[in-house]
CSV table of C-alpha atoms in Angstrom, one decimal:
chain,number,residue,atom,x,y,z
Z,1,UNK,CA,7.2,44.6,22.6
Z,2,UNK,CA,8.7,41.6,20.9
Z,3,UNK,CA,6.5,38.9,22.6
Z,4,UNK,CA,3.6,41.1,21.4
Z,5,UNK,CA,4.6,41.4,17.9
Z,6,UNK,CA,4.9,37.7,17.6
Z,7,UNK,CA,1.6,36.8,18.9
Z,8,UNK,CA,0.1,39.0,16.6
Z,9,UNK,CA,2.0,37.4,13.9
Z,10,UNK,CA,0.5,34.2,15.4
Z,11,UNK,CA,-3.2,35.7,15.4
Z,12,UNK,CA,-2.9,36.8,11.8
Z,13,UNK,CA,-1.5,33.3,10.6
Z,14,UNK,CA,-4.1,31.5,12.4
Z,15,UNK,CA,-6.9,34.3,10.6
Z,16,UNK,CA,-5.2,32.8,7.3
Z,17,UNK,CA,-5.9,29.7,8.2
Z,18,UNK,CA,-9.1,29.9,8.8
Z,19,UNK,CA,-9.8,31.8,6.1
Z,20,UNK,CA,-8.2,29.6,3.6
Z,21,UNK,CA,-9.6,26.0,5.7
Z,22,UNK,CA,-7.5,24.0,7.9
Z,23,UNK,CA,-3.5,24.7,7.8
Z,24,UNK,CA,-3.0,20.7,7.7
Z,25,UNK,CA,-4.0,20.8,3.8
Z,26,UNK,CA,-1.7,23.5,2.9
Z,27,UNK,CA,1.5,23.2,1.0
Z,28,UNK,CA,4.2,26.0,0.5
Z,29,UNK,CA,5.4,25.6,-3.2
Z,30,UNK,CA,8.2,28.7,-2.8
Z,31,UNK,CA,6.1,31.7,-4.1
Z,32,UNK,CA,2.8,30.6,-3.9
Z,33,UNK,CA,0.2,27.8,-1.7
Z,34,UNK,CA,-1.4,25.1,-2.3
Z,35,UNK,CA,-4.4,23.6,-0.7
Z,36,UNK,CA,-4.9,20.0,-1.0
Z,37,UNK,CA,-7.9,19.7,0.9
Z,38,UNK,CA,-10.2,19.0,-1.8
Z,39,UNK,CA,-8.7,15.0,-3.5
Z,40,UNK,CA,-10.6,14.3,-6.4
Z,41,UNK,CA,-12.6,11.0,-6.1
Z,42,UNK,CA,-11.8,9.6,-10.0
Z,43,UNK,CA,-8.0,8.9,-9.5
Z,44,UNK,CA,-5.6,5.9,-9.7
Z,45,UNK,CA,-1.9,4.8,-10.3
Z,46,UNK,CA,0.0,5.2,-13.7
Z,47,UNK,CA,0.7,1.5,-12.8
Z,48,UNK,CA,-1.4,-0.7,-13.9
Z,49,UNK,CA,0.7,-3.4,-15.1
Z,50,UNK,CA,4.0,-5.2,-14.7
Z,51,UNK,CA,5.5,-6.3,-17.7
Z,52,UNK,CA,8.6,-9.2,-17.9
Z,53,UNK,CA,10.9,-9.6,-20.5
Z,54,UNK,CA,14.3,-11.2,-20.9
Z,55,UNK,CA,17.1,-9.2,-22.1
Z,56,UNK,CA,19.0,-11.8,-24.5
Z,57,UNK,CA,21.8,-10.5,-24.3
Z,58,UNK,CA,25.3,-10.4,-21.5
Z,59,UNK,CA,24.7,-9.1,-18.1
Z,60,UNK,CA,27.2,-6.3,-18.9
Z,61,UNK,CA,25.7,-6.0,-22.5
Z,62,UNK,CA,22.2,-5.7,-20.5
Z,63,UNK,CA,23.5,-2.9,-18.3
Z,64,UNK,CA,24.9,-0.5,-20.9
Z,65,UNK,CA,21.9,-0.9,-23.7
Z,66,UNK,CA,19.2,-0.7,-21.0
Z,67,UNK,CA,21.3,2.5,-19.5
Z,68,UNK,CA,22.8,4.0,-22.6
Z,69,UNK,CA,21.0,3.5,-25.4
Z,70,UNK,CA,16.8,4.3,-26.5
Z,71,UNK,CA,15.8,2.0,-24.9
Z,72,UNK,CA,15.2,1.7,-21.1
Z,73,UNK,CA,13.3,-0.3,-18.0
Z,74,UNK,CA,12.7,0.1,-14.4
Z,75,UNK,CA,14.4,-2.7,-13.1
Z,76,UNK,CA,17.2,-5.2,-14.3
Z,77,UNK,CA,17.4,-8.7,-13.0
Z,78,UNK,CA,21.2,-10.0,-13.4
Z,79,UNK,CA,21.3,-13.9,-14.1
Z,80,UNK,CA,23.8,-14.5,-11.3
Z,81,UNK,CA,22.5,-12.1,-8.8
Z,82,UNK,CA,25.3,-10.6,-6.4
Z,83,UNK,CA,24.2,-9.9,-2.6
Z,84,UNK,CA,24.2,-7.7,0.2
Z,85,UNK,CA,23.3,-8.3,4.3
Z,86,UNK,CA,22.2,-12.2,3.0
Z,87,UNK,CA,19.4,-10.1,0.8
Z,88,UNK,CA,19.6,-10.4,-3.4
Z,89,UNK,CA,20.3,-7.0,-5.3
Z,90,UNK,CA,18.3,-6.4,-8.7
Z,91,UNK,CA,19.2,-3.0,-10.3
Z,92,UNK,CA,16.7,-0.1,-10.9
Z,93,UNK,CA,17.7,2.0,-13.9
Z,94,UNK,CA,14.4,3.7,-14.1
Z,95,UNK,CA,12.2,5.4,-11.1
Z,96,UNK,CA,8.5,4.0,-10.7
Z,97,UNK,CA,6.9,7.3,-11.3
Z,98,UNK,CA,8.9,7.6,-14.7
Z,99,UNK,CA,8.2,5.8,-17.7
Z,100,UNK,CA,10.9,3.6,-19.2
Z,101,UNK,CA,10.6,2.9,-22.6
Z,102,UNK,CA,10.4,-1.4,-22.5
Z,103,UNK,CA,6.9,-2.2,-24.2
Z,104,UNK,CA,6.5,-0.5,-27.2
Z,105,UNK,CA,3.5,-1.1,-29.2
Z,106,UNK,CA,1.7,-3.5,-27.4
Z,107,UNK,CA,-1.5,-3.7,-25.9
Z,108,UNK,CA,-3.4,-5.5,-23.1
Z,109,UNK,CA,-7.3,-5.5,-21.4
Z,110,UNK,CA,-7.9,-2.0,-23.8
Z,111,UNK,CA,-5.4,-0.2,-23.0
Z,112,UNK,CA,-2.4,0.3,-25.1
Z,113,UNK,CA,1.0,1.8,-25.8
Z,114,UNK,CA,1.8,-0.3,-21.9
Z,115,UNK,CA,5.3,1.9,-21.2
Z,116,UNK,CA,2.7,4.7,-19.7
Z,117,UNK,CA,0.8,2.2,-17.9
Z,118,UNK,CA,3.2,-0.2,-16.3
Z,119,UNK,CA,6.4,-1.1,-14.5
Z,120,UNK,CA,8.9,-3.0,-16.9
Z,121,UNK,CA,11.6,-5.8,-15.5
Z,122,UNK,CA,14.1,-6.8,-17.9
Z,123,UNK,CA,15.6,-10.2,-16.9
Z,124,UNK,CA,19.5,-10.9,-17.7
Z,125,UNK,CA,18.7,-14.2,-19.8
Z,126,UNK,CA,20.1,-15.1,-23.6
Z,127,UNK,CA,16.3,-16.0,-24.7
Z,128,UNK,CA,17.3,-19.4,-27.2
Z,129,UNK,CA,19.4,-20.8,-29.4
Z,130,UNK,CA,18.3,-22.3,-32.6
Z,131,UNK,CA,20.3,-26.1,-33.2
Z,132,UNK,CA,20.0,-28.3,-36.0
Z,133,UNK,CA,17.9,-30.2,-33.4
Z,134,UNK,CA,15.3,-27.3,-33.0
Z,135,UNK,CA,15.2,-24.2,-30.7
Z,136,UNK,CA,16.5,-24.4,-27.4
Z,137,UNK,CA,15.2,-22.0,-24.7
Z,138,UNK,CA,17.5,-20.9,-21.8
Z,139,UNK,CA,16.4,-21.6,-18.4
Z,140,UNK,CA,16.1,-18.8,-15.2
Z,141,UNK,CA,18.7,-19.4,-12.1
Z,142,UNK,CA,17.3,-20.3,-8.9
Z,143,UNK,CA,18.8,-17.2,-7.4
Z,144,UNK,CA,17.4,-15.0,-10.1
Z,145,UNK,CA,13.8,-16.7,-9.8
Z,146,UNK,CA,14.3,-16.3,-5.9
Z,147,UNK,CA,14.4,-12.4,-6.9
Z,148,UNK,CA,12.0,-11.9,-9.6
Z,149,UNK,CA,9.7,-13.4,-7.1
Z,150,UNK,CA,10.4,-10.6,-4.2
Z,151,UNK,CA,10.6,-7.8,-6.7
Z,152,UNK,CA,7.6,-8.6,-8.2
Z,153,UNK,CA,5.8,-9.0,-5.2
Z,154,UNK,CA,6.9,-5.9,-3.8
Z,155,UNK,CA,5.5,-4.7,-6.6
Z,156,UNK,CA,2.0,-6.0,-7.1
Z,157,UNK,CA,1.2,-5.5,-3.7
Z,158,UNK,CA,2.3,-1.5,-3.3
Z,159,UNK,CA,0.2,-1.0,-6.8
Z,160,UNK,CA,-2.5,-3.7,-6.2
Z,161,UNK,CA,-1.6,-4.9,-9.1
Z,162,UNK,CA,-4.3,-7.7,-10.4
Z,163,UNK,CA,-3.2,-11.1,-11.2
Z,164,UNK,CA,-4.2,-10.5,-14.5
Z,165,UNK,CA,-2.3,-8.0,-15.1
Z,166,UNK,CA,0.7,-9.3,-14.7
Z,167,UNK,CA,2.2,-10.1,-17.9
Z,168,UNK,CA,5.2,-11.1,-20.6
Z,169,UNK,CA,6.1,-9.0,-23.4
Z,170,UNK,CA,5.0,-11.8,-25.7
Z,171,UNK,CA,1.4,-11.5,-24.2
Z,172,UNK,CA,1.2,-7.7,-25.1
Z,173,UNK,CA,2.7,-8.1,-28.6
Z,174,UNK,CA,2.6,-11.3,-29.1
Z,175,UNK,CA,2.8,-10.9,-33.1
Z,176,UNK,CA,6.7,-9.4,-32.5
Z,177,UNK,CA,7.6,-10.7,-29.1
Z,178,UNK,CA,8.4,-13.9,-27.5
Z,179,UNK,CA,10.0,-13.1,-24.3
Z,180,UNK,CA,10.3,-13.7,-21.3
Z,181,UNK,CA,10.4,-17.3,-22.9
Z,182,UNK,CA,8.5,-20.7,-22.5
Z,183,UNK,CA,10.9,-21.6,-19.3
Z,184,UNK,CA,9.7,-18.5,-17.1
Z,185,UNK,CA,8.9,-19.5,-14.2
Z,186,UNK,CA,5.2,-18.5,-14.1
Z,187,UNK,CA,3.7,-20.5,-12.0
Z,188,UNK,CA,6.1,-20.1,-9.2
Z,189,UNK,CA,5.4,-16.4,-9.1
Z,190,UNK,CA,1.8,-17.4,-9.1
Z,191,UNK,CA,2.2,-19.7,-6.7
Z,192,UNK,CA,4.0,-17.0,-4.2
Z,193,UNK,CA,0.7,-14.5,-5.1
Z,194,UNK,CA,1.9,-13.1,-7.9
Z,195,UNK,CA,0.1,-13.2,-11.2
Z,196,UNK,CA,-2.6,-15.6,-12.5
Z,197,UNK,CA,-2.5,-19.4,-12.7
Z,198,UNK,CA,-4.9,-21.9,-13.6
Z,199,UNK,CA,-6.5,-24.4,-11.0
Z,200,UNK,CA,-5.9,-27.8,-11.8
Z,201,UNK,CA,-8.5,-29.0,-10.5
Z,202,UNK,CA,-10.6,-26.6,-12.6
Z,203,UNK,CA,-9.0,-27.3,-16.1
Z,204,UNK,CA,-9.7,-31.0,-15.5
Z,205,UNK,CA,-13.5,-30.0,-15.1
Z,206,UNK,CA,-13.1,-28.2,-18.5
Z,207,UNK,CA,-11.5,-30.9,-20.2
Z,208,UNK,CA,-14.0,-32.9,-19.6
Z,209,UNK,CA,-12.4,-36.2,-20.9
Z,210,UNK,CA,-11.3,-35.0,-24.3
Z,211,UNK,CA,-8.1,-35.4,-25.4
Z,212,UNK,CA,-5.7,-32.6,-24.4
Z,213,UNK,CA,-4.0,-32.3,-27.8
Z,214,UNK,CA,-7.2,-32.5,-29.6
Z,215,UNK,CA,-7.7,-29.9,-31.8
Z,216,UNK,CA,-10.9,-27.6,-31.9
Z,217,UNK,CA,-13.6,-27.6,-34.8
Z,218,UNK,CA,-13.1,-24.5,-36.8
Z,219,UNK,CA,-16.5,-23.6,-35.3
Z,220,UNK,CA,-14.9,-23.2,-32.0
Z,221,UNK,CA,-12.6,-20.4,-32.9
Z,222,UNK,CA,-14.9,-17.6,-33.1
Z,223,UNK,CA,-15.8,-18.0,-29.0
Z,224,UNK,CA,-11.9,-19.2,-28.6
Z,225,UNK,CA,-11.0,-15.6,-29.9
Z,226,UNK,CA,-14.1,-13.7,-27.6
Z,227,UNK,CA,-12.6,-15.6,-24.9
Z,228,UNK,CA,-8.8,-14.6,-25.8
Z,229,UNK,CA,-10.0,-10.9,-25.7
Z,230,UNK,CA,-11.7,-11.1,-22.7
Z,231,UNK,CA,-8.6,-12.3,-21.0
Z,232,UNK,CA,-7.2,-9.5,-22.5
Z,233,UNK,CA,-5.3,-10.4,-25.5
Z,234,UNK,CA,-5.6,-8.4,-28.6
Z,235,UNK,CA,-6.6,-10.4,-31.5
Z,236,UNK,CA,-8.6,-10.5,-34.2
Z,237,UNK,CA,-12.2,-11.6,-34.5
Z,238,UNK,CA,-12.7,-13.0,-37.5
Z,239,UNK,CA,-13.5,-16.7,-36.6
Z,240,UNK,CA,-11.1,-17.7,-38.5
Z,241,UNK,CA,-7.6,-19.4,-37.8
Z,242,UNK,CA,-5.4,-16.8,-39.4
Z,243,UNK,CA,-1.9,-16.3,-38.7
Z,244,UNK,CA,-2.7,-13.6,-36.0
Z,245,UNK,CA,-4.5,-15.6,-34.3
Z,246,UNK,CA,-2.3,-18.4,-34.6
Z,247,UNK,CA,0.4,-16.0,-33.0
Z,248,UNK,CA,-2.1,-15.0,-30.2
Z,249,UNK,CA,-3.0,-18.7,-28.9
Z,250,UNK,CA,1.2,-19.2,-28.8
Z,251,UNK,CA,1.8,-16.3,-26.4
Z,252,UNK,CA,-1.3,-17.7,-24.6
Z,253,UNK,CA,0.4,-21.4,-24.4
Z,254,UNK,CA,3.7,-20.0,-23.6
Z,255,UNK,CA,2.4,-17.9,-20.4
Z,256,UNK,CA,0.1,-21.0,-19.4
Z,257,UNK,CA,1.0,-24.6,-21.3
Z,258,UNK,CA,4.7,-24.4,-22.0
Z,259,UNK,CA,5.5,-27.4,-23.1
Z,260,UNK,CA,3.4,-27.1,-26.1
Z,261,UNK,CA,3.2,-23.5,-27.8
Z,262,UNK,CA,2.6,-24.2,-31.2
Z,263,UNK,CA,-0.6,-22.2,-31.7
Z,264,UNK,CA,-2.7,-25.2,-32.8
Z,265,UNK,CA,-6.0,-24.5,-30.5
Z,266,UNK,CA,-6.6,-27.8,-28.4
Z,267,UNK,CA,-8.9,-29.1,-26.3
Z,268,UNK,CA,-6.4,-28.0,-22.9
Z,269,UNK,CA,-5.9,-24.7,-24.2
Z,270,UNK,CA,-9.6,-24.1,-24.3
Z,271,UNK,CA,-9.9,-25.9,-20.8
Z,272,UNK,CA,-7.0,-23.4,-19.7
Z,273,UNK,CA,-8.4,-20.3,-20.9
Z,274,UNK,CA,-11.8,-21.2,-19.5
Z,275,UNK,CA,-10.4,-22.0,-15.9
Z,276,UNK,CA,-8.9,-18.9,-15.9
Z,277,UNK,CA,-11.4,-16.7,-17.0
Z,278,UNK,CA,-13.8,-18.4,-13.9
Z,279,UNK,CA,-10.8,-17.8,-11.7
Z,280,UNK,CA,-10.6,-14.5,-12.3
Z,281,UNK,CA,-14.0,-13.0,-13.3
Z,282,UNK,CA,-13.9,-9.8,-12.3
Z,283,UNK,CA,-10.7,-9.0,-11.9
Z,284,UNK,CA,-10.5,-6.2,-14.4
Z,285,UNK,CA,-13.3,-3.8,-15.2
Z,286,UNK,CA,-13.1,-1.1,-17.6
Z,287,UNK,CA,-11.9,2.1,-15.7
Z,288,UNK,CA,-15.2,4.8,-15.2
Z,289,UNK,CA,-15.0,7.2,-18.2
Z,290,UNK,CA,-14.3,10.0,-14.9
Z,291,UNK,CA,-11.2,8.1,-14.9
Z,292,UNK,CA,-9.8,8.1,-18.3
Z,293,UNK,CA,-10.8,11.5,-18.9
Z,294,UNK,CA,-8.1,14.2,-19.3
Z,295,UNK,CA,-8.1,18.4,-20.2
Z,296,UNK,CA,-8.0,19.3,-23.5
């Protein structure tokens, strides 16, 4: 009798199945199912972006605020990275399909308020010191470059994260924000395919014999801020050289001509800008309004 019983039991669990569409798609939640047969075609990651900052503070000071305190990020680079099996260990303080709380007000390519959008790296570094010489900026270890390198790329490439979208704190608030610093290393992540770079060979086109530290004719700052904003900085557009602005064109230099970020709009900072913006045409598109769209 038992054999019988349990192909019947068999029968009336295949009946279900058919009934409900292929068993494959079905998902036992405890008290009820779910069918998952049917994915929506108008979905994407919450990670968009990958934000880098610098801590500026001790790698044990780093550790408790980022841990204890309201404020938080995924992932923690130490300065001095210890290591395990001959591989670099960074720390993870936050899980990828939380959001940490390391951006703040800040906003990049239209979207804002970037802690709900990205995946933050805080990197151990003290940021500068100010000397009766001037400012002096801290540099990154080789180790801890040799790790934000494979940490970032592990990231990028599980999110298809576009180069341009790989950015410092300064770029995303660059009126309150200057890390990750002048001396992050930028184009070496670039260079190992992650985030954006300019081509040499292509800002030397732009350039086109001028000067690099020639300044721009106030009439050039009206396209100089279309062309900020189509990168994906937010600043104003006013055509005039106000102090936002001013702030805008230093994050700009500091990401891509860091040994000169004093916000004065030269003729290599256009020829930057412009080389990137051929290099990466394209490379973000506003997001379908199917996307974007949520319940009310």
């Amino acid at each position: 009798m038992k054999p019988f019983c349990t192909i019947l039991s068999a029968l009336a669990a295949a009946l279900a199945c058919l009934a409900l569409g292929a068993c494959s798609t079905l998902s036992d939640r405890g008290g009820y199912l779910v069918d998952t047969g049917h994915p929506a075609r108008y979905a994407d990651s919450r990670v968009q972006f990958l934000v880098m900052h610098y801590t500026a503070l001790s790698m044990q000071d780093s550790l408790q605020v980022l841990s204890q305190e309201a404020v938080s990020v995924h992932y923690l680079v130490p300065d001095a990275p210890e290591s395990a099996g001959g591989k670099l260990i960074a720390y993870q303080l936050v899980p990828e399909t939380q959001r940490a709380w390391h951006a703040g007000a800040s906003e990049w390519q239209g979207t804002t308020e970037l802690n709900g959008t990205s995946i933050g790296i805080e990197n151990v570094n003290p940021g500068f010191r100010d000397t009766p010489q001037g400012r002096v900026w801290f540099p990154y270890s080789a180790k801890q470059v040799e790790l934000i390198i494979a940490l970032a790329k592990d990231i990028v490439t599980r999110y298809h994260i576009a180069p341009t979208r790989v950015v410092g704190h300064s770029d995303i608030a660059p009126q309150r924000k200057q890390d990750p610093g002048p001396l992050f290393p930028w184009k070496a992540l670039a260079d190992a395919g992650v985030g954006a770079w300019p081509d040499a060979a292509t800002v030397a086109r732009y350039l086109a014999g001028r000067a690099p530290n020639l300044p721009l004719p106030s009439a050039s700052i009206s396209a100089l801020q279309a062309k900020l904003a189509r990168y994906g900085y937010a600043v104003p557009q006013t055509g005039l050289l106000d102090a936002a602005t001013t702030q805008v064109i230093a994050a700009f230099q500091m990401h891509f001509r860091p040994a000169d970020f004093s916000g004065v709009p030269d003729a290599q900072t256009e020829a930057v800008l412009d080389a990137l913006l051929e290099k990466y045409a394209g490379d973000w598109t506003p997001r379908p309004p199917a996307v974007a769209r949520e319940p009310e």
